[in-house]
PDB file of C-alpha atoms in Angstrom:
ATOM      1  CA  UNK A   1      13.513 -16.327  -1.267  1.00 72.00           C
ATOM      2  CA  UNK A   2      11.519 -13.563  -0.643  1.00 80.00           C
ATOM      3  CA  UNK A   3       7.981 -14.062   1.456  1.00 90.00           C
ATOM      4  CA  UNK A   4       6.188 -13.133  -1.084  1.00 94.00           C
ATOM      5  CA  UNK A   5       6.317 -13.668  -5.081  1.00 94.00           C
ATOM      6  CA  UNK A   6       4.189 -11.943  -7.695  1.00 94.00           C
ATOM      7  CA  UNK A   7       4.948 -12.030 -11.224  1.00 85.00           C
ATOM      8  CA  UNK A   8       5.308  -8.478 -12.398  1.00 80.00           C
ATOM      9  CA  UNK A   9       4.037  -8.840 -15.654  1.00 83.00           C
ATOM     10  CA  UNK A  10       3.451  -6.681 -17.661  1.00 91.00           C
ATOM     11  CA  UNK A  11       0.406  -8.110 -18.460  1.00 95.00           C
ATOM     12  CA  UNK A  12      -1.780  -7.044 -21.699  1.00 96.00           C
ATOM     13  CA  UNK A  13      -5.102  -8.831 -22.091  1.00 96.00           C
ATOM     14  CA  UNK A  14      -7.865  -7.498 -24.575  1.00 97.00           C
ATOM     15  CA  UNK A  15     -10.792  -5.961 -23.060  1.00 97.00           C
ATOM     16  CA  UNK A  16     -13.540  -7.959 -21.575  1.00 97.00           C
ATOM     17  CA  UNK A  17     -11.528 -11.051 -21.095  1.00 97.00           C
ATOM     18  CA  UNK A  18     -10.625 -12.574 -17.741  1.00 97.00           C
ATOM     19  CA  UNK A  19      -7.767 -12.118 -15.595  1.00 97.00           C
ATOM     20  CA  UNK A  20      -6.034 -14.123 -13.577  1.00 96.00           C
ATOM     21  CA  UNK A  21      -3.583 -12.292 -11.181  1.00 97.00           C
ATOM     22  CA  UNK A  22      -1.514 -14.775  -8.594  1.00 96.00           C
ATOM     23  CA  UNK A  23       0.713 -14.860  -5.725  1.00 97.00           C
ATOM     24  CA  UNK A  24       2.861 -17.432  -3.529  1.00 97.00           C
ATOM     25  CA  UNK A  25       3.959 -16.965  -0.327  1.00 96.00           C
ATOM     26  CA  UNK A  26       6.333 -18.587   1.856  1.00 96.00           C
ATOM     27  CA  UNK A  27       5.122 -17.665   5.907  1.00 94.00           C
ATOM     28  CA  UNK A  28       2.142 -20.288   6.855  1.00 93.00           C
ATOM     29  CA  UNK A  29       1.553 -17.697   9.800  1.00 93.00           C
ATOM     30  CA  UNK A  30      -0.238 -15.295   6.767  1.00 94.00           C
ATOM     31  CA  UNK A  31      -4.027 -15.351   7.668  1.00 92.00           C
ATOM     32  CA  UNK A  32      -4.955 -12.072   5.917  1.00 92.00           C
ATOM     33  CA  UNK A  33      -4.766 -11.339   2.439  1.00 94.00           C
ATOM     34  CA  UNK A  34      -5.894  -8.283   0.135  1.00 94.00           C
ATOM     35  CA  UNK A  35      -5.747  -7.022  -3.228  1.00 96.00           C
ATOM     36  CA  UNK A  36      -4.969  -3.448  -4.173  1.00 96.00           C
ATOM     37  CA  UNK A  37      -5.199  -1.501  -7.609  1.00 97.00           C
ATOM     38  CA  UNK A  38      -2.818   1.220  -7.913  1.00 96.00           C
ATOM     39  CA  UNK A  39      -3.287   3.870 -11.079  1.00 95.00           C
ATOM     40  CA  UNK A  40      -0.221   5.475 -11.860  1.00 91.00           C
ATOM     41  CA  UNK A  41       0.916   8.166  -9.615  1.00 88.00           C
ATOM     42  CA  UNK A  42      -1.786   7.289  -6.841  1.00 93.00           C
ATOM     43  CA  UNK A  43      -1.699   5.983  -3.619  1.00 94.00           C
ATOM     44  CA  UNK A  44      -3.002   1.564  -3.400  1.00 95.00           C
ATOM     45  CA  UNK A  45      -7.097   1.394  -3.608  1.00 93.00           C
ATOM     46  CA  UNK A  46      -8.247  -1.913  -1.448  1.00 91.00           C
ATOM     47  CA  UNK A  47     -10.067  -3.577  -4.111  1.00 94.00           C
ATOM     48  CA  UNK A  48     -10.555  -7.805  -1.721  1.00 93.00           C
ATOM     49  CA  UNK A  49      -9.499  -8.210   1.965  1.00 90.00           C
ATOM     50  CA  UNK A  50     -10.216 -12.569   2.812  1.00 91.00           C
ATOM     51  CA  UNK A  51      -9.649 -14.037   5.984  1.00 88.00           C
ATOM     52  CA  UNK A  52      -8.078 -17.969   5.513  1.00 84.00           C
ATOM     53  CA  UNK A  53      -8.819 -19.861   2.726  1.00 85.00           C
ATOM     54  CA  UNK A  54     -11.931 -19.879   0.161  1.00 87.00           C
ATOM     55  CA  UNK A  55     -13.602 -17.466  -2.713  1.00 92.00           C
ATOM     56  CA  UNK A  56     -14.810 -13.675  -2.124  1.00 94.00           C
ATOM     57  CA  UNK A  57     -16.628 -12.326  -4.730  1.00 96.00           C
ATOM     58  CA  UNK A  58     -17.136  -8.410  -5.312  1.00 95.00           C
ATOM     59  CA  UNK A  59     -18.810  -7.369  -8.142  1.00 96.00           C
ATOM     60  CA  UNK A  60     -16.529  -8.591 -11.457  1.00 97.00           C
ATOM     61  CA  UNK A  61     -13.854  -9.421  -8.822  1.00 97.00           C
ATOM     62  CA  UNK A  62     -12.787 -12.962  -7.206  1.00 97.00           C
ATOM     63  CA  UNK A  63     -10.448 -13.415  -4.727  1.00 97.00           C
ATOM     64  CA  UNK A  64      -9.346 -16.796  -3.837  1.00 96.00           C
ATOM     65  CA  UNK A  65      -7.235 -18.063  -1.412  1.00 96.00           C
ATOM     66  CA  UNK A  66      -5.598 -21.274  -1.000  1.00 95.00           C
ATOM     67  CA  UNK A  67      -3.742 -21.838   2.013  1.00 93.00           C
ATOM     68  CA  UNK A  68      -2.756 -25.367   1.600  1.00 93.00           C
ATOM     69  CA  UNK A  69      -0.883 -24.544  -1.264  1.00 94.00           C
ATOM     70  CA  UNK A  70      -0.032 -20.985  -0.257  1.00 95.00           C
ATOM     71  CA  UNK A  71      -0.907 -19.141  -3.021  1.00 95.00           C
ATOM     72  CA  UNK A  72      -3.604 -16.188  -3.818  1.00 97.00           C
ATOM     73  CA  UNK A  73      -5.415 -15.069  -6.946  1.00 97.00           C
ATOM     74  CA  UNK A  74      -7.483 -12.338  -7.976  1.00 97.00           C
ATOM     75  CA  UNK A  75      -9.902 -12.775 -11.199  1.00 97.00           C
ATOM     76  CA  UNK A  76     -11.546  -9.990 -12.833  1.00 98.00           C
ATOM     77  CA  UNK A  77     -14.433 -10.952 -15.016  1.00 97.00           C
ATOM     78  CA  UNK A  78     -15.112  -8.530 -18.299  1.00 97.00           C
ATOM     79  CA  UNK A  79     -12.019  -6.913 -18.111  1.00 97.00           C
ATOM     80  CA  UNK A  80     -12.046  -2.917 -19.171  1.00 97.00           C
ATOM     81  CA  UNK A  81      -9.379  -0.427 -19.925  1.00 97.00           C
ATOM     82  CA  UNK A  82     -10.009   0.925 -16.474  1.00 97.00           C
ATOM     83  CA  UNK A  83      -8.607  -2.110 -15.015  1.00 98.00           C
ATOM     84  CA  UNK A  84      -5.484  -0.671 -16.557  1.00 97.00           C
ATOM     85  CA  UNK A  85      -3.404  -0.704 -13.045  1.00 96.00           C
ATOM     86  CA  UNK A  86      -0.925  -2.391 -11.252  1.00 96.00           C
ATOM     87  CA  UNK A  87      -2.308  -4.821  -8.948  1.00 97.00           C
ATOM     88  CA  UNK A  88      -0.630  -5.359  -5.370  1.00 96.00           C
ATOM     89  CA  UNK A  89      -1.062  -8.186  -3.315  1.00 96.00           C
ATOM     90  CA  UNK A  90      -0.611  -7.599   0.449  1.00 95.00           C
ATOM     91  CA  UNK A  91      -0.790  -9.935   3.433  1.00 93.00           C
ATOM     92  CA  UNK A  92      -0.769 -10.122   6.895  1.00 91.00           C
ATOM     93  CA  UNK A  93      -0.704 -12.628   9.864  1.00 90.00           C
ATOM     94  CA  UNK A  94      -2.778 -10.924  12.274  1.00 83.00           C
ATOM     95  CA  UNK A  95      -5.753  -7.801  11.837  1.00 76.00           C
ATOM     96  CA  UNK A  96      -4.024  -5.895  14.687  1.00 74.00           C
ATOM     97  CA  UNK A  97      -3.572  -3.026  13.804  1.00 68.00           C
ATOM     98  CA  UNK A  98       0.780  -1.854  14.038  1.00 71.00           C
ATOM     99  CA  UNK A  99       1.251  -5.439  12.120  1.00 81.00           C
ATOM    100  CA  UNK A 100       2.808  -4.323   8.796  1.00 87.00           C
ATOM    101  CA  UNK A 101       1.400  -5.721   5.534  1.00 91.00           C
ATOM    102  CA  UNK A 102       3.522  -7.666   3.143  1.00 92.00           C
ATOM    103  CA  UNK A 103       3.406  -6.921  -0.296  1.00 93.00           C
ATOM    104  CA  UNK A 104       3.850  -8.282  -3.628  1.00 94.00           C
ATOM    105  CA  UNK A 105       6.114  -6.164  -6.312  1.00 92.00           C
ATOM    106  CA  UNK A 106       2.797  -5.830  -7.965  1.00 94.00           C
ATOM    107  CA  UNK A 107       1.760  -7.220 -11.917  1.00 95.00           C
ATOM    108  CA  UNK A 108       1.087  -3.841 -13.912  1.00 95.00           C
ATOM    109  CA  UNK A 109      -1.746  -4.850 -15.985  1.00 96.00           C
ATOM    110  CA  UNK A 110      -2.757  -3.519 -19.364  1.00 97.00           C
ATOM    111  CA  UNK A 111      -6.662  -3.590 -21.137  1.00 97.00           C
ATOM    112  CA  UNK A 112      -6.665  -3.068 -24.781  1.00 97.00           C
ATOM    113  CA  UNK A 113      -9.426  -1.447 -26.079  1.00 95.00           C
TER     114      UNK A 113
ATOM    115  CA  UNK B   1     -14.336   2.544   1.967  1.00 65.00           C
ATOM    116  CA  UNK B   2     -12.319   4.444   4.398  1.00 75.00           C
ATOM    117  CA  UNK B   3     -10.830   7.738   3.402  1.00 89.00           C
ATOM    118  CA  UNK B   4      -7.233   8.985   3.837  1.00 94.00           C
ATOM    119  CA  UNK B   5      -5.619  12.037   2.870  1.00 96.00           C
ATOM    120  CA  UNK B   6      -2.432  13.545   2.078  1.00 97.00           C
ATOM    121  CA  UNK B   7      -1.248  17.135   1.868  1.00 97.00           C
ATOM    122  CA  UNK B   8       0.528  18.575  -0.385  1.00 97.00           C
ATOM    123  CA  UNK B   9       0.535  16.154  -3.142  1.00 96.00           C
ATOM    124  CA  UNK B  10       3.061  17.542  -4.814  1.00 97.00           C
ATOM    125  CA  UNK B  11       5.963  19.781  -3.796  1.00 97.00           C
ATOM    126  CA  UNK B  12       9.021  20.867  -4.998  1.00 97.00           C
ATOM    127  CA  UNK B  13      11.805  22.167  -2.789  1.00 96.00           C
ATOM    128  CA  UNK B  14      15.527  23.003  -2.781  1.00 96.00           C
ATOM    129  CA  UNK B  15      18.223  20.989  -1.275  1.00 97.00           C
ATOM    130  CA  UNK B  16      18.558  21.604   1.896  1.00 97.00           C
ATOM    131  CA  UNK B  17      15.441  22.544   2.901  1.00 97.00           C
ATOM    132  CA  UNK B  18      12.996  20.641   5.182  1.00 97.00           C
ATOM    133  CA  UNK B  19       9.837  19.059   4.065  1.00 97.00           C
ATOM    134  CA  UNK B  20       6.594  18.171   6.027  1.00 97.00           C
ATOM    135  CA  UNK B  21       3.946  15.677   4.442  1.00 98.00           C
ATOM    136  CA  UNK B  22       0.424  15.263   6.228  1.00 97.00           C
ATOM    137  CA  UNK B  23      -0.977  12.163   6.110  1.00 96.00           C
ATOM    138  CA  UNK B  24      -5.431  12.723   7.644  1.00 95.00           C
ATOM    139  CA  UNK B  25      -7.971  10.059   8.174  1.00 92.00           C
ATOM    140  CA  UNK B  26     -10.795  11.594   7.218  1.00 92.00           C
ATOM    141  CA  UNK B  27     -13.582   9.574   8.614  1.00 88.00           C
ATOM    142  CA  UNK B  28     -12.048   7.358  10.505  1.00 87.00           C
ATOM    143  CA  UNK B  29      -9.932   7.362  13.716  1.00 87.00           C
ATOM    144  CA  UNK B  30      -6.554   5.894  13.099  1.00 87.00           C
ATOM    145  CA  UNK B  31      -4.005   4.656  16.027  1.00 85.00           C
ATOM    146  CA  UNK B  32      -1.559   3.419  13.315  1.00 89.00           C
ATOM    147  CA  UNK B  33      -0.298   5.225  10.508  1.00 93.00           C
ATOM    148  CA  UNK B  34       2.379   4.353   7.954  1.00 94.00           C
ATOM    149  CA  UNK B  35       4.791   5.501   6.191  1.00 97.00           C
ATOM    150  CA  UNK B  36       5.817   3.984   2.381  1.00 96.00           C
ATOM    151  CA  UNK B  37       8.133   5.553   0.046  1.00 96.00           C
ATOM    152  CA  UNK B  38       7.814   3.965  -3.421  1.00 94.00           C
ATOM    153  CA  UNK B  39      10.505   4.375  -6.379  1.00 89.00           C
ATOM    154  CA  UNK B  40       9.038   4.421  -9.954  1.00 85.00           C
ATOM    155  CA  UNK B  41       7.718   0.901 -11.126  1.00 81.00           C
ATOM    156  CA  UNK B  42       8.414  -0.447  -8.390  1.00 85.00           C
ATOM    157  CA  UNK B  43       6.342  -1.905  -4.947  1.00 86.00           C
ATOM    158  CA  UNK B  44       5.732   0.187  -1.719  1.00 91.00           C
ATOM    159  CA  UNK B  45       8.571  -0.024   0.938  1.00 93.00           C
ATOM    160  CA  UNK B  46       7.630   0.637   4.322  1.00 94.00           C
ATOM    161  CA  UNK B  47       9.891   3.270   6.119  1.00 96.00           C
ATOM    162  CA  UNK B  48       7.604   3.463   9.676  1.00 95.00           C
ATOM    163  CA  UNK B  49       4.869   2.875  11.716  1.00 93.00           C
ATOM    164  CA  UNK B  50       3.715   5.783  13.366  1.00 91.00           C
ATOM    165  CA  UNK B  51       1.256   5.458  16.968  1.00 87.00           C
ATOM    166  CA  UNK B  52      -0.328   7.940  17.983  1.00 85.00           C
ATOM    167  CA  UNK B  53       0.956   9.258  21.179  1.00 84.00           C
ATOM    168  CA  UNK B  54       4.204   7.680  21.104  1.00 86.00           C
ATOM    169  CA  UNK B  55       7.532   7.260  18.789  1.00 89.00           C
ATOM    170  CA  UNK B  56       7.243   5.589  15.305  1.00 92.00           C
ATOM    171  CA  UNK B  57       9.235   2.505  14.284  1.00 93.00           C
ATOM    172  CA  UNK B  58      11.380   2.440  11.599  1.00 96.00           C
ATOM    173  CA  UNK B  59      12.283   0.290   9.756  1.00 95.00           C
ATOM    174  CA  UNK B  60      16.036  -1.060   9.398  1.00 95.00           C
ATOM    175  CA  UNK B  61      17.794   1.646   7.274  1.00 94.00           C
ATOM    176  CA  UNK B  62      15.455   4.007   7.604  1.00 95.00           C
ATOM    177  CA  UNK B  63      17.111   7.074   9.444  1.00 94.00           C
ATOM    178  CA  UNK B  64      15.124   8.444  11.865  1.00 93.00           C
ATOM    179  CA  UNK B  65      16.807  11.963  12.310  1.00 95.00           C
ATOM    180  CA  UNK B  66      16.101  12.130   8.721  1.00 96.00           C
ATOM    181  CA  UNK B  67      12.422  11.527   8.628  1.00 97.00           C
ATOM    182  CA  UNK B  68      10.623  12.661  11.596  1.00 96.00           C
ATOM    183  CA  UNK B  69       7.341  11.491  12.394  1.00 95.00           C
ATOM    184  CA  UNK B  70       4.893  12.629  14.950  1.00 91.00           C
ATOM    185  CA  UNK B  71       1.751  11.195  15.355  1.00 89.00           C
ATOM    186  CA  UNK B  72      -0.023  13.758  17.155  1.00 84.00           C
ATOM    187  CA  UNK B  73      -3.485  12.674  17.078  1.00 90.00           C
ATOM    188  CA  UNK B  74      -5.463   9.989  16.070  1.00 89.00           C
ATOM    189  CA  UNK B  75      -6.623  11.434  12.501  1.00 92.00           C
ATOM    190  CA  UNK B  76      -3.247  13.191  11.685  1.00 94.00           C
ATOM    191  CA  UNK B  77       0.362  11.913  11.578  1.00 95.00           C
ATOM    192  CA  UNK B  78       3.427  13.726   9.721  1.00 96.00           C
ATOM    193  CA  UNK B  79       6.411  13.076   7.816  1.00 97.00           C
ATOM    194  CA  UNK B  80       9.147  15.581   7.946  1.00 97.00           C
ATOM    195  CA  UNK B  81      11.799  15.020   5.440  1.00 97.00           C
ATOM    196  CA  UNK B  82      14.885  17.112   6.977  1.00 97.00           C
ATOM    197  CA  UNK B  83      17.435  18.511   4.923  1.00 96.00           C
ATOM    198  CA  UNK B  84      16.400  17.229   1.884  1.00 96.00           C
ATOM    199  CA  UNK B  85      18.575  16.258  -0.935  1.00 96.00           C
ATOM    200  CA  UNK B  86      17.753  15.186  -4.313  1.00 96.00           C
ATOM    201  CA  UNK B  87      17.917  11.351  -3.830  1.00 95.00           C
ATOM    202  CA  UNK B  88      14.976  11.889  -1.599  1.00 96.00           C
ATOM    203  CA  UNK B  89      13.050  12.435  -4.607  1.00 96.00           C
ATOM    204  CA  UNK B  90      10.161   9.752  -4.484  1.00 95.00           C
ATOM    205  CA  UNK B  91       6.918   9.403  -3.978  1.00 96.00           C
ATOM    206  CA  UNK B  92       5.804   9.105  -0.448  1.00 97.00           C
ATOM    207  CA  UNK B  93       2.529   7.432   0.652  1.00 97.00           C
ATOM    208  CA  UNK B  94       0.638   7.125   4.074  1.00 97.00           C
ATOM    209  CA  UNK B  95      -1.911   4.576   4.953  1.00 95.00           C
ATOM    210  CA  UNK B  96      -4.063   4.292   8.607  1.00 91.00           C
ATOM    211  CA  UNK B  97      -5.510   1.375   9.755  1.00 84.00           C
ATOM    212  CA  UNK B  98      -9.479   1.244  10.238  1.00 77.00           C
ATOM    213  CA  UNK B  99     -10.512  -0.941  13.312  1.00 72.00           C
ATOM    214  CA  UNK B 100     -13.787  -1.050  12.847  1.00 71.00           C
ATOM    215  CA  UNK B 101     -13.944  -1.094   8.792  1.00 65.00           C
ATOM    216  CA  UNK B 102     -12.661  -3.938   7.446  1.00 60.00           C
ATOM    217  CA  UNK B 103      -9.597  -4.270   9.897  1.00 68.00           C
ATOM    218  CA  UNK B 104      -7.235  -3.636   7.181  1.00 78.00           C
ATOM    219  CA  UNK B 105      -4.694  -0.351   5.803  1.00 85.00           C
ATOM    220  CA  UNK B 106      -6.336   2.276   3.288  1.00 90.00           C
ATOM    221  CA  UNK B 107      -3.743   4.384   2.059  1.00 94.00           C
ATOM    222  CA  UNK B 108      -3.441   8.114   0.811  1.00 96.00           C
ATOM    223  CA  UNK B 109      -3.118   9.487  -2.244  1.00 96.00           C
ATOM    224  CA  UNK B 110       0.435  10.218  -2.140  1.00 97.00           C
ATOM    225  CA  UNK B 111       3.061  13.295  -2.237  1.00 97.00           C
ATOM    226  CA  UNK B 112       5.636  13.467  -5.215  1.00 97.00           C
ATOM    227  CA  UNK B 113       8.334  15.138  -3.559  1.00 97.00           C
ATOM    228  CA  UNK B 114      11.201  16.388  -6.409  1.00 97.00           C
ATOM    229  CA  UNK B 115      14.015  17.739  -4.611  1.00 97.00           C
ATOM    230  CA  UNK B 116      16.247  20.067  -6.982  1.00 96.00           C
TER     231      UNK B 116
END
């Protein structure tokens, strides 16, 4: 089982509906999670970074976490054909900083116009 | 947020011949850098962790004689792919990690590398 799942879609939605992105993880020792967008042929954008469990909200973005259950969303309210990405989850047990970041295989994410 | 850059972000070279990738924070000083190479469609796969001032990690099959990192400073870290052949064709990305921002890795733009 790998430590952590992410379905990798694809995933086409029409534009300005919502979006629910998800992950599971397996390591209860994970206390730091984050979101990243990645357009094609870029380098990862950090898009959420949450510490423990609970909602942060950043502009049309939610991120979620719910330790208990182990699992992490991301919403994105009005959805628009610049969301058009692949969304990485990454996570972490500690904010030192040589700890490597696990990652999700990333959900690549279509808006239709 | 945080800013990191990587030159060149593209190159193409001949087999053989030796590669170096520079990964810069730009506004931000950076004790840990890192190294991903990603395949197409696929996630990010760490290959090191470079500190500055001392030898990078890598990861389990990762061959260090292969890709050389130095870490010279705390805003600039390099990848040197040696005697590159074309299944080292990928795209390479850095990331540093920001103390004081948000405690978390912002990552480079990436280099497509196409060896021929």
């Amino acid at each position: 089982q790998k430590e952590v799942e992410q379905d990798p879609g694809p995933l086409s939605v029409p534009e300005g509906a919502i979006v629910s992105l998800n992950c599971t993880y397996s390591n209860s020792a994970f206390q730091y999670f984050m979101w990243y967008r990645q357009y094609s042929r870029k380098g990862p954008e950090l898009l959420m970074y949450t510490y423990s469990s609970g909602n942060k909200e950043d502009g049309r973005f939610t991120a979620q976490v719910d330790k208990s259950s182990k699992y992490i969303s991301l919403f994105i309210r009005d959805s628009q054909p610049s969301d058009s990405a692949t969304y990485l989850c990454a996570m972490s047990a500690s904010n030192f900083g040589n700890e490597k970041l696990t990652f999700g295989t990333g959900t690549r994410l279509t808006i239709i116009p | 947020g945080a800013v990191v850059s990587q030159h060149p972000s593209r190159v193409i070279c001949k087999s053989g011949t030796s590669v170096k990738i520079e990964c810069r924070s730009l506004d931000f000083q950076a004790t840990t850098m890192f190294w991903y190479r990603q395949f197409p469609k696929k996630s990010l796969m760490l290959m090191a962790t470079s500190n500055e001032g001392s030898k990078a990690t890598y990861e389990q099959g990762v061959e260090k004689d292969k890709f050389l990192i130095n870490h010279a400073s705390l805003t600039l870290s390099t990848l040197t792919v040696t005697s590159a052949h074309p299944e080292d064709s990928s795209f390479y990305i850095c990331s540093a990690w920001d103390r004081g921002r948000g405690r978390t890795q912002y990552f480079g733009p990436g280099t497509r590398l196409l060896v021929l």
